[in-house]
């Protein structure tokens, strides 16, 4: 088992221990680990920010959380969803975490972070995944369209005095 395999297993175990349901998705190019939670779905796989081909990657993986697979744009004014995503992206306190709309159609919302093999220590990895999990919960609460999900606008930092 490589260091990357160990990292992959550690990340998957972390989400499963918190109630996620594990599955493996095989496509023609890559194998993804899919973990379904009560709110959103986590994918663990090749690091899309890495310039190396997947089978050449040895130092990082990507954890991508699908917050909303089908954004109902009729609920928003023209361009509002993009500005709301940008607003929240600015509030995320970890420069390594990215909140983004699916390119090019903007119909899905993702929260993603690259995780490196050097971060596969319980005292490092645990807080990274906890932070990612917390931001996924916030994004889900703000953007998901499931029934009875509360909707709110995050307060701008300048209003917090």
XYZ file of C-alpha atoms in Angstrom, residues 39 67-69 75 140 144-149:
12
model
C -26.797 16.002 3.416
C -23.198 20.275 -2.029
C -25.990 20.641 -4.589
C -26.243 18.699 -7.847
C -34.909 30.844 -6.982
C -25.515 22.885 2.325
C -29.353 23.163 -0.876
C -32.890 22.973 -2.198
C -34.049 19.961 -0.237
C -37.388 20.425 1.536
C -37.272 22.354 4.816
C -33.649 23.415 4.514
